[in-house]
PDB file of C-alpha atoms in Angstrom:
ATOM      1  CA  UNK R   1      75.532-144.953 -63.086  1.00 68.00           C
ATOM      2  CA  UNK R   2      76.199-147.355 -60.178  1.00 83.00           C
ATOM      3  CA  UNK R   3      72.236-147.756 -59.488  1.00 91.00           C
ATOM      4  CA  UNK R   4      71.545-150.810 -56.886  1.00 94.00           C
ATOM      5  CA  UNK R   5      67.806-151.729 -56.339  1.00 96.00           C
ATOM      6  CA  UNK R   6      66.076-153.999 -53.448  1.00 97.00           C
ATOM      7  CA  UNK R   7      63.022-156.029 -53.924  1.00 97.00           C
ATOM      8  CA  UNK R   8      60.486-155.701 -52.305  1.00 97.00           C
ATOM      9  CA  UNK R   9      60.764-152.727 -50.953  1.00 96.00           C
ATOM     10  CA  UNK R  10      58.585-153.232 -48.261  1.00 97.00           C
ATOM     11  CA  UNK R  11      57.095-156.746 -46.411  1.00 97.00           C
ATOM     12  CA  UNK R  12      54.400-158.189 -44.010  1.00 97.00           C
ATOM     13  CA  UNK R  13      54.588-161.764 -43.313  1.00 95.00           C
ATOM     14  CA  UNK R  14      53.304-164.049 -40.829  1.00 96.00           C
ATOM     15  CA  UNK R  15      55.877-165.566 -38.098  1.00 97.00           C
ATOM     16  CA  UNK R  16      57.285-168.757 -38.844  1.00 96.00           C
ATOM     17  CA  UNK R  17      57.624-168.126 -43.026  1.00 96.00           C
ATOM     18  CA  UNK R  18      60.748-167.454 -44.931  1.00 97.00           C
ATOM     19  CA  UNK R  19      61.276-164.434 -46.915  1.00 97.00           C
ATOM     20  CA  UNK R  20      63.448-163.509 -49.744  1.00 97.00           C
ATOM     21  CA  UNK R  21      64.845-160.084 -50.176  1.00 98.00           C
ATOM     22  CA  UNK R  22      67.390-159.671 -53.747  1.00 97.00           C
ATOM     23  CA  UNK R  23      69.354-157.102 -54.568  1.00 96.00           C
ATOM     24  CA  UNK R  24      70.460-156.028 -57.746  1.00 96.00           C
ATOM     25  CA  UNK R  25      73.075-153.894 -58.724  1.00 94.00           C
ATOM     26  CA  UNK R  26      71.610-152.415 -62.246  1.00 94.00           C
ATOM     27  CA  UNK R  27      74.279-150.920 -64.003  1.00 90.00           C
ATOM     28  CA  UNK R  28      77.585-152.540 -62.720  1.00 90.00           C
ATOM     29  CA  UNK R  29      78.581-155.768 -62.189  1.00 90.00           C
ATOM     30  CA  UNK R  30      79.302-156.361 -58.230  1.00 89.00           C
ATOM     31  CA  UNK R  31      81.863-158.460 -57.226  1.00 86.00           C
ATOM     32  CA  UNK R  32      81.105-157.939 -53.145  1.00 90.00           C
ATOM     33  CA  UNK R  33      77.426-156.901 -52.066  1.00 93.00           C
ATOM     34  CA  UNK R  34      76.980-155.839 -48.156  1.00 95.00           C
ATOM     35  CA  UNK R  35      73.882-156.890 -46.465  1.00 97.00           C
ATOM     36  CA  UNK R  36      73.234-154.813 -43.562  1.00 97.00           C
ATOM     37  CA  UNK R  37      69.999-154.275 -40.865  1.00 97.00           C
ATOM     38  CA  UNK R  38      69.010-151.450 -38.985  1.00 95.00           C
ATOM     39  CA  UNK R  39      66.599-151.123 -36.216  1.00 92.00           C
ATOM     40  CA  UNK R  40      64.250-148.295 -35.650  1.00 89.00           C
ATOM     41  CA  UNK R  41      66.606-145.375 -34.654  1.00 88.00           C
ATOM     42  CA  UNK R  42      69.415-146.939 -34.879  1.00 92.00           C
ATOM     43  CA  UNK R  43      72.522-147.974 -36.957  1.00 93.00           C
ATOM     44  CA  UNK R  44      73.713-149.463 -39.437  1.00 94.00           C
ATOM     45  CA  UNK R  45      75.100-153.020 -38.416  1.00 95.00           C
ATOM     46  CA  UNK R  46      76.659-154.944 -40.984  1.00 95.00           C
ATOM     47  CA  UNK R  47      75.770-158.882 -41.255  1.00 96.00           C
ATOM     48  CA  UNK R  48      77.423-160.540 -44.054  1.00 95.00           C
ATOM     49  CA  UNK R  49      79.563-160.107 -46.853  1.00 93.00           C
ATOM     50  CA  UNK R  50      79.538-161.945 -50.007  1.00 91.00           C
ATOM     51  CA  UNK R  51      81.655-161.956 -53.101  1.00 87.00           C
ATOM     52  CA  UNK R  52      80.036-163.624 -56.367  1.00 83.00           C
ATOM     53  CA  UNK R  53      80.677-167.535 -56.534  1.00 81.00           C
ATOM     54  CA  UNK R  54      81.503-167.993 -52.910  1.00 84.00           C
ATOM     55  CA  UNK R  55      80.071-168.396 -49.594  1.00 87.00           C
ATOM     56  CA  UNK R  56      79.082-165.380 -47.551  1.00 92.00           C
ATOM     57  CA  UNK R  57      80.880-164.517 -44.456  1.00 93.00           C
ATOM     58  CA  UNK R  58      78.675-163.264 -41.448  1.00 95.00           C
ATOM     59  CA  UNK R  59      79.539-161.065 -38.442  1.00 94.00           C
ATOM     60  CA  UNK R  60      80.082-162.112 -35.739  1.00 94.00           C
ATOM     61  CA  UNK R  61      76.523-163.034 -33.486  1.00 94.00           C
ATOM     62  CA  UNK R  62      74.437-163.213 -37.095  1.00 95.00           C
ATOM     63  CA  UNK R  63      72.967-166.789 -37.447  1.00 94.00           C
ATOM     64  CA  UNK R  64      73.761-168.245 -41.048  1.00 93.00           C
ATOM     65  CA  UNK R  65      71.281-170.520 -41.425  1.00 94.00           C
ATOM     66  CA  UNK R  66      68.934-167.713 -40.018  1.00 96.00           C
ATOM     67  CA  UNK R  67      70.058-165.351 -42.992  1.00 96.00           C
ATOM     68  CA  UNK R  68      70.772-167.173 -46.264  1.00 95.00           C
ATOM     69  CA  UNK R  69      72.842-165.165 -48.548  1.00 94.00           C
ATOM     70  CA  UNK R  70      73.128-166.233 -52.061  1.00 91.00           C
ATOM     71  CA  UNK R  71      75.722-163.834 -54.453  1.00 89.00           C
ATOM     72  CA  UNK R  72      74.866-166.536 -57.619  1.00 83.00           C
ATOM     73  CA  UNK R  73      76.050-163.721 -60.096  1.00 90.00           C
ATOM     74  CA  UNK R  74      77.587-160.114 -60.541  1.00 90.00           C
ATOM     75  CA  UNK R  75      74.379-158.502 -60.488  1.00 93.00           C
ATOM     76  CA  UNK R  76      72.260-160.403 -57.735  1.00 94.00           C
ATOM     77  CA  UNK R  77      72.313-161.305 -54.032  1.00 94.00           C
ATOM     78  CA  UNK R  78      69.616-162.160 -52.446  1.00 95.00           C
ATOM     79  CA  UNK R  79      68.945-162.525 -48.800  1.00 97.00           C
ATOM     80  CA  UNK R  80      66.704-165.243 -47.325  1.00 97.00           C
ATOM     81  CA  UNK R  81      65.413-164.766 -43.412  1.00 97.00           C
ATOM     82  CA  UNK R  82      64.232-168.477 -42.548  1.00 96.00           C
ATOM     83  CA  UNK R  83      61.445-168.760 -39.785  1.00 96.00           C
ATOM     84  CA  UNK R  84      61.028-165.390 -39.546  1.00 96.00           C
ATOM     85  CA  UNK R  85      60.071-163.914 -36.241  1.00 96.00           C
ATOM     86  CA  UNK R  86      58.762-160.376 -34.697  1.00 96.00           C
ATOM     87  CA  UNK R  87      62.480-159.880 -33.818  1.00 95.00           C
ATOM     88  CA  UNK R  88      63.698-160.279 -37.280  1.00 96.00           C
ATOM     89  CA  UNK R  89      61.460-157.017 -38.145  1.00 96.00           C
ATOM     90  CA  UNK R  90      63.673-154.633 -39.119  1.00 96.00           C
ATOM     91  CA  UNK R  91      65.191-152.519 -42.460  1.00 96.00           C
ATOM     92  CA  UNK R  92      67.872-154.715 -44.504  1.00 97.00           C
ATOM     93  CA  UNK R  93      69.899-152.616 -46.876  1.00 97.00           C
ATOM     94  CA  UNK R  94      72.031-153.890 -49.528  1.00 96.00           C
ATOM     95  CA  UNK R  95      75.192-152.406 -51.011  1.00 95.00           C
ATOM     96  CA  UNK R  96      77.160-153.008 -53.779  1.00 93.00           C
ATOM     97  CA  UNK R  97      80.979-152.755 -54.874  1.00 89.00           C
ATOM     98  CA  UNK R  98      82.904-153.252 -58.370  1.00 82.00           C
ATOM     99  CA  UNK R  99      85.802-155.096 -58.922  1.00 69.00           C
ATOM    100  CA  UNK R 100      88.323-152.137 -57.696  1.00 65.00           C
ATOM    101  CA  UNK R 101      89.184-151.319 -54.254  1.00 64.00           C
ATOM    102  CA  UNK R 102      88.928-147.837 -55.095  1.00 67.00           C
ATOM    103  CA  UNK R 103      85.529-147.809 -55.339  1.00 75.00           C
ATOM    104  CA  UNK R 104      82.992-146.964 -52.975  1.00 82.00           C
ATOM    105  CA  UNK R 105      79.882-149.214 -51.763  1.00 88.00           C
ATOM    106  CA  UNK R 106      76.483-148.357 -53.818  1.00 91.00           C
ATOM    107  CA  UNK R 107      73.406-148.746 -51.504  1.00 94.00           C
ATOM    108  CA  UNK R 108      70.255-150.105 -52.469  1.00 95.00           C
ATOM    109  CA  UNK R 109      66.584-148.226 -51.023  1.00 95.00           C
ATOM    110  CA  UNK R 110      66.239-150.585 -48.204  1.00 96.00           C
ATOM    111  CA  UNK R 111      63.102-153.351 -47.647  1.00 97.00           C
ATOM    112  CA  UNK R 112      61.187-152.650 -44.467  1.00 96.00           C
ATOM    113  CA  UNK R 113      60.682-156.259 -43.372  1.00 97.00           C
ATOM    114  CA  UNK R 114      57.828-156.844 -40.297  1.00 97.00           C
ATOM    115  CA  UNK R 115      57.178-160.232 -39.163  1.00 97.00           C
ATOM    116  CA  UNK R 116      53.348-160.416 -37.452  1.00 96.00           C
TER     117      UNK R 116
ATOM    118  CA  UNK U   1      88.730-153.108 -33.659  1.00 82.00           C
ATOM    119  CA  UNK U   2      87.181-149.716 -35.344  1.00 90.00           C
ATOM    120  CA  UNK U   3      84.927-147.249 -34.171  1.00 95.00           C
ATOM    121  CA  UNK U   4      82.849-144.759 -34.748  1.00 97.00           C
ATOM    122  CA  UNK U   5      81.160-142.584 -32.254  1.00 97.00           C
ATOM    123  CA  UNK U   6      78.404-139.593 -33.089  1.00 97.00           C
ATOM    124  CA  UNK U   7      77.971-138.262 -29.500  1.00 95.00           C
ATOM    125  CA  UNK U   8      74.956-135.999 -30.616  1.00 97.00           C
ATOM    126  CA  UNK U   9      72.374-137.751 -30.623  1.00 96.00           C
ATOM    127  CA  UNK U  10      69.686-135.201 -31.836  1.00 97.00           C
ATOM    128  CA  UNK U  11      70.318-131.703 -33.021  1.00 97.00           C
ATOM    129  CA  UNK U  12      67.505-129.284 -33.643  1.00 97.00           C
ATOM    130  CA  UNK U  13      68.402-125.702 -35.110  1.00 97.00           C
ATOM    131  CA  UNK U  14      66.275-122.720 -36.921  1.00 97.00           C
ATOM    132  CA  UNK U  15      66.511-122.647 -40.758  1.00 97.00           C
ATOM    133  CA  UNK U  16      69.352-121.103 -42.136  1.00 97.00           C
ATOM    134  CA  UNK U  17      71.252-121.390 -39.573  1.00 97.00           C
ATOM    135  CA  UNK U  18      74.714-123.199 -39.358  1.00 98.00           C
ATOM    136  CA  UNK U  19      75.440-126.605 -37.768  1.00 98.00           C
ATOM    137  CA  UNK U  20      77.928-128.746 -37.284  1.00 98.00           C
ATOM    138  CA  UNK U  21      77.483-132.941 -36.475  1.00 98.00           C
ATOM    139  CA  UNK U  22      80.474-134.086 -35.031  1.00 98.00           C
ATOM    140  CA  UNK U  23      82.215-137.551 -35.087  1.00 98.00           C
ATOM    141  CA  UNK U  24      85.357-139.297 -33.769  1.00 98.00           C
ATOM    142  CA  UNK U  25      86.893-142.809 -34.500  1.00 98.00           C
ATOM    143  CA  UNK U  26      89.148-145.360 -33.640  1.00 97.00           C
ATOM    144  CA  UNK U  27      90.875-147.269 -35.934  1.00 95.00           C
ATOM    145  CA  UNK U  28      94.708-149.263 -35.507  1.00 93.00           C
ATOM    146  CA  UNK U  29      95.027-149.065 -39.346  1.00 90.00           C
ATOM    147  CA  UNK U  30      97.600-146.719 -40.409  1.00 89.00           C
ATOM    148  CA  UNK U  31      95.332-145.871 -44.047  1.00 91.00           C
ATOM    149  CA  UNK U  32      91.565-145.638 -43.902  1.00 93.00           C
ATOM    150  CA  UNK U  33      88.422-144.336 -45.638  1.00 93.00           C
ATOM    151  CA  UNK U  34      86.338-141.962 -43.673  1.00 95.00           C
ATOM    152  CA  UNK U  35      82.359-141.472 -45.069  1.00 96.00           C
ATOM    153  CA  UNK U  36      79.369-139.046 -44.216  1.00 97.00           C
ATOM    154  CA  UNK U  37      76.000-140.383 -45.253  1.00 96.00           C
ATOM    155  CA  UNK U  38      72.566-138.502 -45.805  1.00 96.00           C
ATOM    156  CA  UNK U  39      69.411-141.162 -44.299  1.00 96.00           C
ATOM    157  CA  UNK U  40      66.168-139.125 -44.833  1.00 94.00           C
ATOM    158  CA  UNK U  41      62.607-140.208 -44.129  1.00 91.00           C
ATOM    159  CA  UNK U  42      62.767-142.666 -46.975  1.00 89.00           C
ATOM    160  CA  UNK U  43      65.553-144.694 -45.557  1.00 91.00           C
ATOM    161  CA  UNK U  44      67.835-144.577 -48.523  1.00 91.00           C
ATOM    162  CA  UNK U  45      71.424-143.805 -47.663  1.00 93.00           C
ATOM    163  CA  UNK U  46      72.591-141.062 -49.453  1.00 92.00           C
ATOM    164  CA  UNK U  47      76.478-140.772 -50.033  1.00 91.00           C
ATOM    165  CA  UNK U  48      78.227-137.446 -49.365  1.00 94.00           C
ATOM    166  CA  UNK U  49      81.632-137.898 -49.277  1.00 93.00           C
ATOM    167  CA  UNK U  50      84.653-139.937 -49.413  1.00 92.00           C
ATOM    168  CA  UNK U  51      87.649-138.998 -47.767  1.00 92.00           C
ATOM    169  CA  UNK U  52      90.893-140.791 -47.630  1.00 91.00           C
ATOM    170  CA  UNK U  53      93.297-140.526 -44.491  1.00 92.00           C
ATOM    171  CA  UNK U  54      96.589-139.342 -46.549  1.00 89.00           C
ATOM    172  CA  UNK U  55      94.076-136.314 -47.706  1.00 87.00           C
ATOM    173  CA  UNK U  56      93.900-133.996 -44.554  1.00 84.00           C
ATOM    174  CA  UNK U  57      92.675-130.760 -46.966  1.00 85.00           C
ATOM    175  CA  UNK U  58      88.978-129.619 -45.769  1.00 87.00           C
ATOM    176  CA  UNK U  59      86.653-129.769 -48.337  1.00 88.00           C
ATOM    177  CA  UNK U  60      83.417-127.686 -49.202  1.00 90.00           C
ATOM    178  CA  UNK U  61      80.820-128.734 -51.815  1.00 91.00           C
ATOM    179  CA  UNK U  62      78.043-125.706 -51.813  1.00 95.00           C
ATOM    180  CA  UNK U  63      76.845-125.573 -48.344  1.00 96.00           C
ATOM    181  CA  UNK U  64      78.822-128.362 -47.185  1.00 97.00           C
ATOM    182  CA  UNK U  65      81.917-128.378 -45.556  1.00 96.00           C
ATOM    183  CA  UNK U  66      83.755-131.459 -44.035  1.00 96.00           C
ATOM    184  CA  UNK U  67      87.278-131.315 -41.464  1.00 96.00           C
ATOM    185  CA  UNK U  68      89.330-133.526 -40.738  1.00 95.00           C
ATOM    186  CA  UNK U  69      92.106-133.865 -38.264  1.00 94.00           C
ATOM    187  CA  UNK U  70      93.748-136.461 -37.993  1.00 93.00           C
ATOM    188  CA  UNK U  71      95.565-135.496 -34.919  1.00 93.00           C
ATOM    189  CA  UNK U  72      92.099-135.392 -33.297  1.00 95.00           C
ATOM    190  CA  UNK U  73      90.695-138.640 -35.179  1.00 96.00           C
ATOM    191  CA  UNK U  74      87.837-136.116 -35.778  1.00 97.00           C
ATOM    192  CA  UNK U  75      85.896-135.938 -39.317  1.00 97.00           C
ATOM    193  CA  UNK U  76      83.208-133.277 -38.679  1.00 97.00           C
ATOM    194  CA  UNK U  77      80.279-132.039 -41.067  1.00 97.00           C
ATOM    195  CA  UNK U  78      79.492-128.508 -41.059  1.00 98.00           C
ATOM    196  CA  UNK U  79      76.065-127.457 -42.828  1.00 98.00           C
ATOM    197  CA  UNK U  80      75.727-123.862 -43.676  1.00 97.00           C
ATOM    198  CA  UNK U  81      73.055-121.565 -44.131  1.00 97.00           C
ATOM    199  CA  UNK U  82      70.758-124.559 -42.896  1.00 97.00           C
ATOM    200  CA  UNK U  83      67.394-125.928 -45.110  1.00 97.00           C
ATOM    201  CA  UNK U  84      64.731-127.555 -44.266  1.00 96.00           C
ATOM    202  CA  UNK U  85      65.405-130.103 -46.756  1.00 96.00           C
ATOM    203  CA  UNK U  86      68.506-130.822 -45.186  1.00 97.00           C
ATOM    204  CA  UNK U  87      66.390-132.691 -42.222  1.00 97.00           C
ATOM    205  CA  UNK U  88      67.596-135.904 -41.729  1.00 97.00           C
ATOM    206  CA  UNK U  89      69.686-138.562 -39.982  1.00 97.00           C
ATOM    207  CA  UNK U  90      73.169-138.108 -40.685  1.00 98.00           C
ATOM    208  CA  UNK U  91      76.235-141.078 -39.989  1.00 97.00           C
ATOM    209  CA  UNK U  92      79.864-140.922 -40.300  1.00 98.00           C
ATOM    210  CA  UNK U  93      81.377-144.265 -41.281  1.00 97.00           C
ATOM    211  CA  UNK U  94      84.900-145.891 -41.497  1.00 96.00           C
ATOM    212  CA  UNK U  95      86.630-148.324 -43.660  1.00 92.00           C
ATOM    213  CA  UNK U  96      89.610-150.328 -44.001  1.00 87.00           C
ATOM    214  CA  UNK U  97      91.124-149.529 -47.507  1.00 84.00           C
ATOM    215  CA  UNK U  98      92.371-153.010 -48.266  1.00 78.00           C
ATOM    216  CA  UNK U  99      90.659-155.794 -48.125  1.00 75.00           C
ATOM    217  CA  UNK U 100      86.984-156.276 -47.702  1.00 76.00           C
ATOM    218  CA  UNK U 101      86.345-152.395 -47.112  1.00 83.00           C
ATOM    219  CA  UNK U 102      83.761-153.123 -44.192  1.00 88.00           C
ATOM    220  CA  UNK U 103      81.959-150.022 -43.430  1.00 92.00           C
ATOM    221  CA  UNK U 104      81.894-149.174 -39.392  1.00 94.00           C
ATOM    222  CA  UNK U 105      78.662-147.109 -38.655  1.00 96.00           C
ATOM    223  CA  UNK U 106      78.764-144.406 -35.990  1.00 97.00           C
ATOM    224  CA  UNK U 107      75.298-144.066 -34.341  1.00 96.00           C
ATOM    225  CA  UNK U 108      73.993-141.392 -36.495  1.00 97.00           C
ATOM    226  CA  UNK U 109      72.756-138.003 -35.680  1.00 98.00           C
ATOM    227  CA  UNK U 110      68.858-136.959 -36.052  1.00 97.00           C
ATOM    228  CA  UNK U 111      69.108-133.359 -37.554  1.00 98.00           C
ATOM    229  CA  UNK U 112      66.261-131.621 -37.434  1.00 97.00           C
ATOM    230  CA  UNK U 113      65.546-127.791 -39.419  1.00 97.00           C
ATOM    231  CA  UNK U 114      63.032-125.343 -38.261  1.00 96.00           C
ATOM    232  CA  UNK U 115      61.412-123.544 -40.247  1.00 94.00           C
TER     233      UNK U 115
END
């Protein structure tokens, strides 16, 4: 159990488009989903949280309208990078939590995002 | 604020042999969670542990061993009897246990096995 999946997995577009980047949590239904980036070689740097039916909150220095997070029900949250640019090439990674703080975050497989 | 810090960077040892990743943190909370996580090639995170900060007992799954000291704010990895399989980039990670559980990343540590 506790399976989370990304979509796609991996993604080439041209600068200046938006992509979309949803993650599922296939097996449980997740109240808080993590959306995090990591450049090559390094980290893990969260960006946003969101909890189902509310608005995402974003660390500090991550642009919201940049990264549009949507957490429209307990098994999706998709992530939406506006205007994408060469900078904004990087892995995104999703994770997912139940309802119970005693639980652990699931992560998804990751979507390798580059922006030509 | 929290912190994590991995100071190796890159660790390169001969199958089968043991190694150990180290990591310290920094945290003002008085109850925490303290991870490991597995990132091979593939980029999926891998979970290894769990360990909460009233638990102070070592723990050893096969090969794997994991102490903590909380005297030291230390939470170190040991891997014995080293595979090849066990190549990979390796982070320690801290939460908050209330609250949103955020996890803190330390920088990660490239281990790589020899054949």
């Amino acid at each position: 159990g506790a399976v989370v999946s990304q979509h796609p997995s991996r993604v080439i577009c041209k600068s200046g488009t938006s992509v979309k980047i949803e993650c599922r949590s296939l097996d449980f239904q997740a109240t808080t989903m993590f959306w995090y980036r990591q450049f090559p070689k390094q980290s893990l740097m969260l960006m946003a949280t969101s909890n189902e039916g509310s608005k995402a909150t974003y660390e500090q220095g991550v642009e919201k309208d940049k990264f549009l997070i949507n957490h429209a029900s307990l098994t999706l949250s998709t992530l939406t990078v506006t205007s994408a640019h060469p900078e904004d090439s990087s892995f995104y990674i999703c994770s997912a939590r139940r309802d119970s703080y005693t639980d652990t975050q699931y992560f998804g497989p990751g979507t390798r995002l580059t922006v030509l | 604020a929290q912190k994590v810090t991995q100071a190796q960077t890159e660790i390169s040892v001969v199958e089968k042999e043991d190694v150990t990743l180290d990591c310290v943190y920094e945290t003002r909370d008085t109850t925490y969670y303290l991870f490991w996580y597995k990132q091979p090639p593939s980029g999926e995170l891998v979970f290894l542990i769990r360990r909460n900060s009233f638990d102070e007992q070592n723990e050893i799954s096969g090969r794997y061993s994991w102490n903590f000291q909380k005297s030291t704010s230390s939470f170190n990895f040991t891997i014995t009897a080293s595979q090849v399989v066990d190549s990979a980039v390796y982070f320690c990670a801290l939460s908050e246990i209330q609250g949103a559980q955020k996890l803190v990343f330390g920088q990660g540590t490239r281990l790589t096995i020899n054949p």
